[in-house]
Structure formats: C-alpha cells, structure tokens
PDB file of C-alpha atoms in Angstrom:
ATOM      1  CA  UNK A   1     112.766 121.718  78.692  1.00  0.00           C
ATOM      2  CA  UNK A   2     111.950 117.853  77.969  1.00  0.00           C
ATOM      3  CA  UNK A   3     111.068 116.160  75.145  1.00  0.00           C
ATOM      4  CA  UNK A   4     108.652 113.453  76.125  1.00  0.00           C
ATOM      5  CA  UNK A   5     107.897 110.268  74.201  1.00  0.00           C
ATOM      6  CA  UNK A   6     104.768 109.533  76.121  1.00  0.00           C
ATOM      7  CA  UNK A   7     102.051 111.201  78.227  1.00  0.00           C
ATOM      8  CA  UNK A   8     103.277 109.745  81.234  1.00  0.00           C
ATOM      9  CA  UNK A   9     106.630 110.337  80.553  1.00  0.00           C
ATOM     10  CA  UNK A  10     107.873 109.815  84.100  1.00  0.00           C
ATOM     11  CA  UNK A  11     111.427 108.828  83.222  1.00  0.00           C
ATOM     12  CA  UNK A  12     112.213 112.039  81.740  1.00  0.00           C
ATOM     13  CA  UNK A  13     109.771 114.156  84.507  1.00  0.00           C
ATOM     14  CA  UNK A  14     111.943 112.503  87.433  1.00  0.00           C
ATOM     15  CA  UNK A  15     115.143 113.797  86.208  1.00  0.00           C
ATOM     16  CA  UNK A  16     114.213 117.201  85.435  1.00  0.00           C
ATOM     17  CA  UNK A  17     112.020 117.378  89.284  1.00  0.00           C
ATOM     18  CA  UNK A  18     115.542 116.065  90.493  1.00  0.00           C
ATOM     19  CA  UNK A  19     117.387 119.317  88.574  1.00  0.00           C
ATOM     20  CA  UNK A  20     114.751 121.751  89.548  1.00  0.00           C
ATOM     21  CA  UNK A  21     115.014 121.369  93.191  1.00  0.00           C
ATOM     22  CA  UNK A  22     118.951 121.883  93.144  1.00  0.00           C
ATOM     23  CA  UNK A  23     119.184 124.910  90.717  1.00  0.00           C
ATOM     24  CA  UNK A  24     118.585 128.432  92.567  1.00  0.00           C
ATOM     25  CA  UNK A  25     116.682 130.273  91.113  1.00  0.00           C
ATOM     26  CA  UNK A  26     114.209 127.031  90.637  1.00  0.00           C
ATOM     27  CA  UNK A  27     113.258 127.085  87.057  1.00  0.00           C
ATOM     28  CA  UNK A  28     110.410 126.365  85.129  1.00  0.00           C
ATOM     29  CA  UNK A  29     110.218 122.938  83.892  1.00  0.00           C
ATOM     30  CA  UNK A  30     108.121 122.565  80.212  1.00  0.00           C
ATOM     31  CA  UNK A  31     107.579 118.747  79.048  1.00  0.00           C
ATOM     32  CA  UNK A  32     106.824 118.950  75.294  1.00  0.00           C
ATOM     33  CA  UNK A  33     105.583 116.104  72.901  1.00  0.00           C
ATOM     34  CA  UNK A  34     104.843 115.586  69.229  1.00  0.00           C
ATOM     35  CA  UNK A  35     102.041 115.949  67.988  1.00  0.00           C
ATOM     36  CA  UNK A  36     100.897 112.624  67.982  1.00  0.00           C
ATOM     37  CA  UNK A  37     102.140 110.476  71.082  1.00  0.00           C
ATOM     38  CA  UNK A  38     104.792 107.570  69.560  1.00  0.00           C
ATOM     39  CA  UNK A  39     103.298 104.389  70.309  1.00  0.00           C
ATOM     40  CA  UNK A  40     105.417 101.003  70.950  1.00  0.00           C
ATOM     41  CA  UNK A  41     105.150 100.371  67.244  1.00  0.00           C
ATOM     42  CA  UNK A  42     106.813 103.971  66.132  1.00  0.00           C
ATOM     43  CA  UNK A  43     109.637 103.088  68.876  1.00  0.00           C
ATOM     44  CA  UNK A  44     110.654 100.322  67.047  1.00  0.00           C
ATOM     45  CA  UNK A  45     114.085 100.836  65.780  1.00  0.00           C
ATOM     46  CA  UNK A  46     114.377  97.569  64.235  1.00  0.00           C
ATOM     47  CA  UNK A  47     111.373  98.282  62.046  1.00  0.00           C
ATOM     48  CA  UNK A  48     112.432  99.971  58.852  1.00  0.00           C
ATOM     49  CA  UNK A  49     109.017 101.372  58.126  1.00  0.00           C
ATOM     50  CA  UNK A  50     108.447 102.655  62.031  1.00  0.00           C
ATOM     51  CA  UNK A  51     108.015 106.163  63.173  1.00  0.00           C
ATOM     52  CA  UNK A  52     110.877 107.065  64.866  1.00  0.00           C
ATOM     53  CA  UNK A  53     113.096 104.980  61.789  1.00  0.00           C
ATOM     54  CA  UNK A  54     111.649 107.187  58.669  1.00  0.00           C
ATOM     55  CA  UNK A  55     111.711 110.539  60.762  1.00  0.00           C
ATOM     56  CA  UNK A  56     115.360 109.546  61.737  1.00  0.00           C
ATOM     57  CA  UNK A  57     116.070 108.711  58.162  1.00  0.00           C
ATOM     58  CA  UNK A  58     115.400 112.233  57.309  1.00  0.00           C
ATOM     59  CA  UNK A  59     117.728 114.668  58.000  1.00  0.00           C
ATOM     60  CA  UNK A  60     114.827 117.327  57.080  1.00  0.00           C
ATOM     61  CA  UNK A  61     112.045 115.856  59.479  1.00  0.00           C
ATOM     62  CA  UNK A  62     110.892 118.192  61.677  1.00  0.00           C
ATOM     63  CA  UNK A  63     108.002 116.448  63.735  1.00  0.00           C
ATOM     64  CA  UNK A  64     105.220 118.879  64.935  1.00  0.00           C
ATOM     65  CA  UNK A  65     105.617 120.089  69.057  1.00  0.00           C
ATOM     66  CA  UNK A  66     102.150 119.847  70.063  1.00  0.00           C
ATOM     67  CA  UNK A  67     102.122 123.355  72.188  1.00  0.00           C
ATOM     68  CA  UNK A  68     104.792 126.311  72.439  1.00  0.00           C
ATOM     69  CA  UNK A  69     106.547 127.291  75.074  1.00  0.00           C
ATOM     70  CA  UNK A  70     105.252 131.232  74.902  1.00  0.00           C
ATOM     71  CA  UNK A  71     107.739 132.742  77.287  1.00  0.00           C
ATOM     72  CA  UNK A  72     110.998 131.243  76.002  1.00  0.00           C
ATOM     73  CA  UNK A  73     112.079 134.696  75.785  1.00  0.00           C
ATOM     74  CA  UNK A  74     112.820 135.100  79.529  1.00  0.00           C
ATOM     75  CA  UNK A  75     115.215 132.397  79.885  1.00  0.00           C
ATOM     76  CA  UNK A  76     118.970 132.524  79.674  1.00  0.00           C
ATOM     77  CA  UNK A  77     119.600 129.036  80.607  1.00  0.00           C
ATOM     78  CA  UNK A  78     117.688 126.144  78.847  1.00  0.00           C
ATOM     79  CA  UNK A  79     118.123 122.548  80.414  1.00  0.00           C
ATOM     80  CA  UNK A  80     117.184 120.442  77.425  1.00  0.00           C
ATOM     81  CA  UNK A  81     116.708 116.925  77.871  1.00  0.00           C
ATOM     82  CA  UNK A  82     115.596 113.966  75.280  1.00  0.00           C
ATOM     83  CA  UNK A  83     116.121 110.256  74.790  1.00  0.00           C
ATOM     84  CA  UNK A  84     118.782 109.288  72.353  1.00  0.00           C
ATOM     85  CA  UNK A  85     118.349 107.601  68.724  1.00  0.00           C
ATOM     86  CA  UNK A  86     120.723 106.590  66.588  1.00  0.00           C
ATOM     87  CA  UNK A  87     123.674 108.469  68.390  1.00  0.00           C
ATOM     88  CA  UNK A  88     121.828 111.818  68.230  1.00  0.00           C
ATOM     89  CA  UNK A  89     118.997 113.700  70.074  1.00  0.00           C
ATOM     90  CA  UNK A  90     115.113 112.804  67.627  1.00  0.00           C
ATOM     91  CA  UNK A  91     114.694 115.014  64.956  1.00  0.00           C
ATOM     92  CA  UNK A  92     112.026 116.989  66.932  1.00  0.00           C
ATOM     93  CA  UNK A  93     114.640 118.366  69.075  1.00  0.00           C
ATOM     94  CA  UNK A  94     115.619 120.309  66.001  1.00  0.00           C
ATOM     95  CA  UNK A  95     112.395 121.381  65.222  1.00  0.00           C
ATOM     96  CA  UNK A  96     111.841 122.701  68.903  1.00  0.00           C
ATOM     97  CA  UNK A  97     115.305 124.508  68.524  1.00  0.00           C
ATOM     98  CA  UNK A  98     114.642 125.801  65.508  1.00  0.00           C
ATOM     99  CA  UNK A  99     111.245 127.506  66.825  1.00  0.00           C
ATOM    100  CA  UNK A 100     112.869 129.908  69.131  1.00  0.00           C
ATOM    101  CA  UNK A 101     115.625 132.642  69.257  1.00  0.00           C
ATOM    102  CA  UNK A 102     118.069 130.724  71.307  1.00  0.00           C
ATOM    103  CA  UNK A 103     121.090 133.172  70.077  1.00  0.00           C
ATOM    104  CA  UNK A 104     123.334 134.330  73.304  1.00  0.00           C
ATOM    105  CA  UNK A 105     121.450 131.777  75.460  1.00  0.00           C
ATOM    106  CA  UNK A 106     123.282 128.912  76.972  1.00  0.00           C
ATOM    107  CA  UNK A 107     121.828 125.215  75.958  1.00  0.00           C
ATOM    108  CA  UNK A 108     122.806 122.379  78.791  1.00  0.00           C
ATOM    109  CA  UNK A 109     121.858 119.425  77.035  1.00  0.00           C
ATOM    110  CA  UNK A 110     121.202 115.912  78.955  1.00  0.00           C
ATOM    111  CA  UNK A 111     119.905 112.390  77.401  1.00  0.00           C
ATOM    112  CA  UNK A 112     118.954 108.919  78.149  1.00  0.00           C
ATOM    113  CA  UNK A 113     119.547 106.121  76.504  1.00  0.00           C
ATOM    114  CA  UNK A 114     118.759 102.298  76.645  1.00  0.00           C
ATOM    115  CA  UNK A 115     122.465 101.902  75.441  1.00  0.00           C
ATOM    116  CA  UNK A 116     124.678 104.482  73.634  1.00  0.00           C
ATOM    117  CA  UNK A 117     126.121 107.861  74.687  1.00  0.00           C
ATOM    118  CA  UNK A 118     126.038 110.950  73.563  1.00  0.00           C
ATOM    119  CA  UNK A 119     127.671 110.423  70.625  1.00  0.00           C
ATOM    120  CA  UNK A 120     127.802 113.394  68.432  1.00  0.00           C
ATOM    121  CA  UNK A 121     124.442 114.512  69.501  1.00  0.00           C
ATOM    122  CA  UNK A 122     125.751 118.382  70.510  1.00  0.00           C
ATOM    123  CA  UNK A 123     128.192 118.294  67.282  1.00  0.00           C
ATOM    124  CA  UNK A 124     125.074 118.232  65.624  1.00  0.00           C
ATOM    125  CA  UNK A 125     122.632 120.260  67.628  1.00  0.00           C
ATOM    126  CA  UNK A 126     125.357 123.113  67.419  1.00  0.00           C
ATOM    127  CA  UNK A 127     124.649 123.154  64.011  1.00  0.00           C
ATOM    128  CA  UNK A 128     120.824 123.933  64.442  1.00  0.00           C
ATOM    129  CA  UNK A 129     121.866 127.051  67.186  1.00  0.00           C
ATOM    130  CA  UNK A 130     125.412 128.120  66.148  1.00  0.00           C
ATOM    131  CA  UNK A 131     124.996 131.117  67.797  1.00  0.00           C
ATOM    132  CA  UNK A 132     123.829 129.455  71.184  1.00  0.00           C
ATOM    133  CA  UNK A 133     126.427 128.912  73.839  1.00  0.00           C
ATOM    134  CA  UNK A 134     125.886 125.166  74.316  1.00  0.00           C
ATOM    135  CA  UNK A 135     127.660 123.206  77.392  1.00  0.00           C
ATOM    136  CA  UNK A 136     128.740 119.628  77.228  1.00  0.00           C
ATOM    137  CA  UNK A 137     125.696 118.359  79.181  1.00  0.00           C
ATOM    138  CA  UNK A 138     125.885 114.281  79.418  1.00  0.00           C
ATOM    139  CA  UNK A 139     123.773 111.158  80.026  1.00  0.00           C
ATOM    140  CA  UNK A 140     122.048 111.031  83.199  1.00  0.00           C
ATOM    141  CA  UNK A 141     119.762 107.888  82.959  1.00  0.00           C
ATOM    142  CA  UNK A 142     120.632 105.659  86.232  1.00  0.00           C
ATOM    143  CA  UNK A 143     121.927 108.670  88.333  1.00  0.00           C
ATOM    144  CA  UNK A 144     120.507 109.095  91.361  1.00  0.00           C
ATOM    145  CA  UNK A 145     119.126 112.543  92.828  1.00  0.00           C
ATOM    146  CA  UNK A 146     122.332 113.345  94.714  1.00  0.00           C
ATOM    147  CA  UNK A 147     124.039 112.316  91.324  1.00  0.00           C
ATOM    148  CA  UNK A 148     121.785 114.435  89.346  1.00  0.00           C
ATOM    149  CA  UNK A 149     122.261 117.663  91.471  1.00  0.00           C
ATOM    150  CA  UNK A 150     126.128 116.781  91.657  1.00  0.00           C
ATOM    151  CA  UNK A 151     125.871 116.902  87.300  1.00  0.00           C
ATOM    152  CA  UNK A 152     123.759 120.126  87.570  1.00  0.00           C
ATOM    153  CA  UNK A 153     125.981 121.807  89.851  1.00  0.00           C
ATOM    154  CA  UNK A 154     129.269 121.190  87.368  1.00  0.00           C
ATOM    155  CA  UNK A 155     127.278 122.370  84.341  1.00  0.00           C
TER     156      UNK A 155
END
C-alpha cells in the first residue's frame, strides 16, 4: 500500500516496484491518494495556513482516500509506505488504517523523507491498530534496488 502525494507519484511507485519483485509470493501493489491531489502550495510546511500544516495541526484530521482498497481482507502482510511530516506518517495514513480490519495482520511500515527519520511515526500508528502486529519498517528514500530488496528481505 502507498500513500501518494501526486498523480505521478513516481518516487513512492519506484520503491514499492523495487519490493514487489523481491517478495515471493509477488503482492499486489495499491497507490492511494486524497481526495483532492496536494498541490505545491498545500506542501508547504512553512506556510501556517497550507494544507498539509492545518491537517497536521489536527490530531482528528482524517483526509478523504479517494478509492478503497475492496479486497484488503485477503492480505496478511501490508507494506505501507508514505512520506514523512512533522516526525510522523500524514494524517491520512490514519484515516486509511482506520478504514480496514487490520487486527492479527502484520503492518511493515516504510517512509521517505526530505530530512528526518522515522521518528515516532510507528509509536503513533500503533495507536490507530493496537491490535495489528506492526514491524519496525524504516526509511528507504536513496536506497537502491539491491538495497531495497536487502530491507525487504530483513523485515
């Protein structure tokens, strides 16, 4: 699963192509969005009033995810990726997780970032899926595909 800022959203698409074609079975990759793509102007984290700021602000924003996922049901391992703001994964991470039955399943989560790590990001995100197994996941922006499948592989 990948949360994608943009339509294109070929940073995020290249990792998860680079996962998929190590993992055996090869699983199903779904790229959501927002409803609503975030243009540069809702990026801007310096802007108080932007997009991404307010719904960060809000520890009850749930942005809208454009179109479900209707099989979620048959998976037992989710690979969710998503950029990182302010430490933690966007809020509409915890509206995707809160849209499914993710109990018993096991959550590998994996992020980019233009400058910060993980941070607390699965502290939190445990929170939203207590009863989720959830696996340290990591950062994976820069890693190349042998680096990516090496990750995988440990997870």
């Amino acid at each position: 699963m990948i949360f994608s800022l943009c339509a294109e959203g070929k940073g995020p698409r290249v990792i998860a192509n680079a996962l998929r074609e190590k993992k055996i079975p090869k699983p199903t990759m779904y790229r959501f969005m927002t409803e609503g793509i975030y243009t540069r102007a809702d990026l801007d984290w310096t802007d108080k009033t932007s997009r991404s700021t307010l719904e960060m602000k809000d520890p009850t924003s749930r942005p809208q995810i454009a179109e479900r996922c209707g099989n979620m049901g048959e998976y037992d391992t989710v690979y969710l990726g998503f950029p990182i703001w302010w430490y933690v994964a966007p809020t509409v991470i915890d509206t995707f997780l809160e849209s499914y039955d993710f109990s018993g399943k096991t959550l590998i989560p994996f992020a980019t970032s233009g400058g910060s790590g993980m941070g607390k990001t699965v502290e939190v995100l445990k929170k939203v899926c207590p009863d989720t197994v959830w696996k340290r996941g990591g950062m994976v922006n820069g890693m190349s595909k042998a680096e990516l499948a090496k990750w995988a592989e440990k997870q």
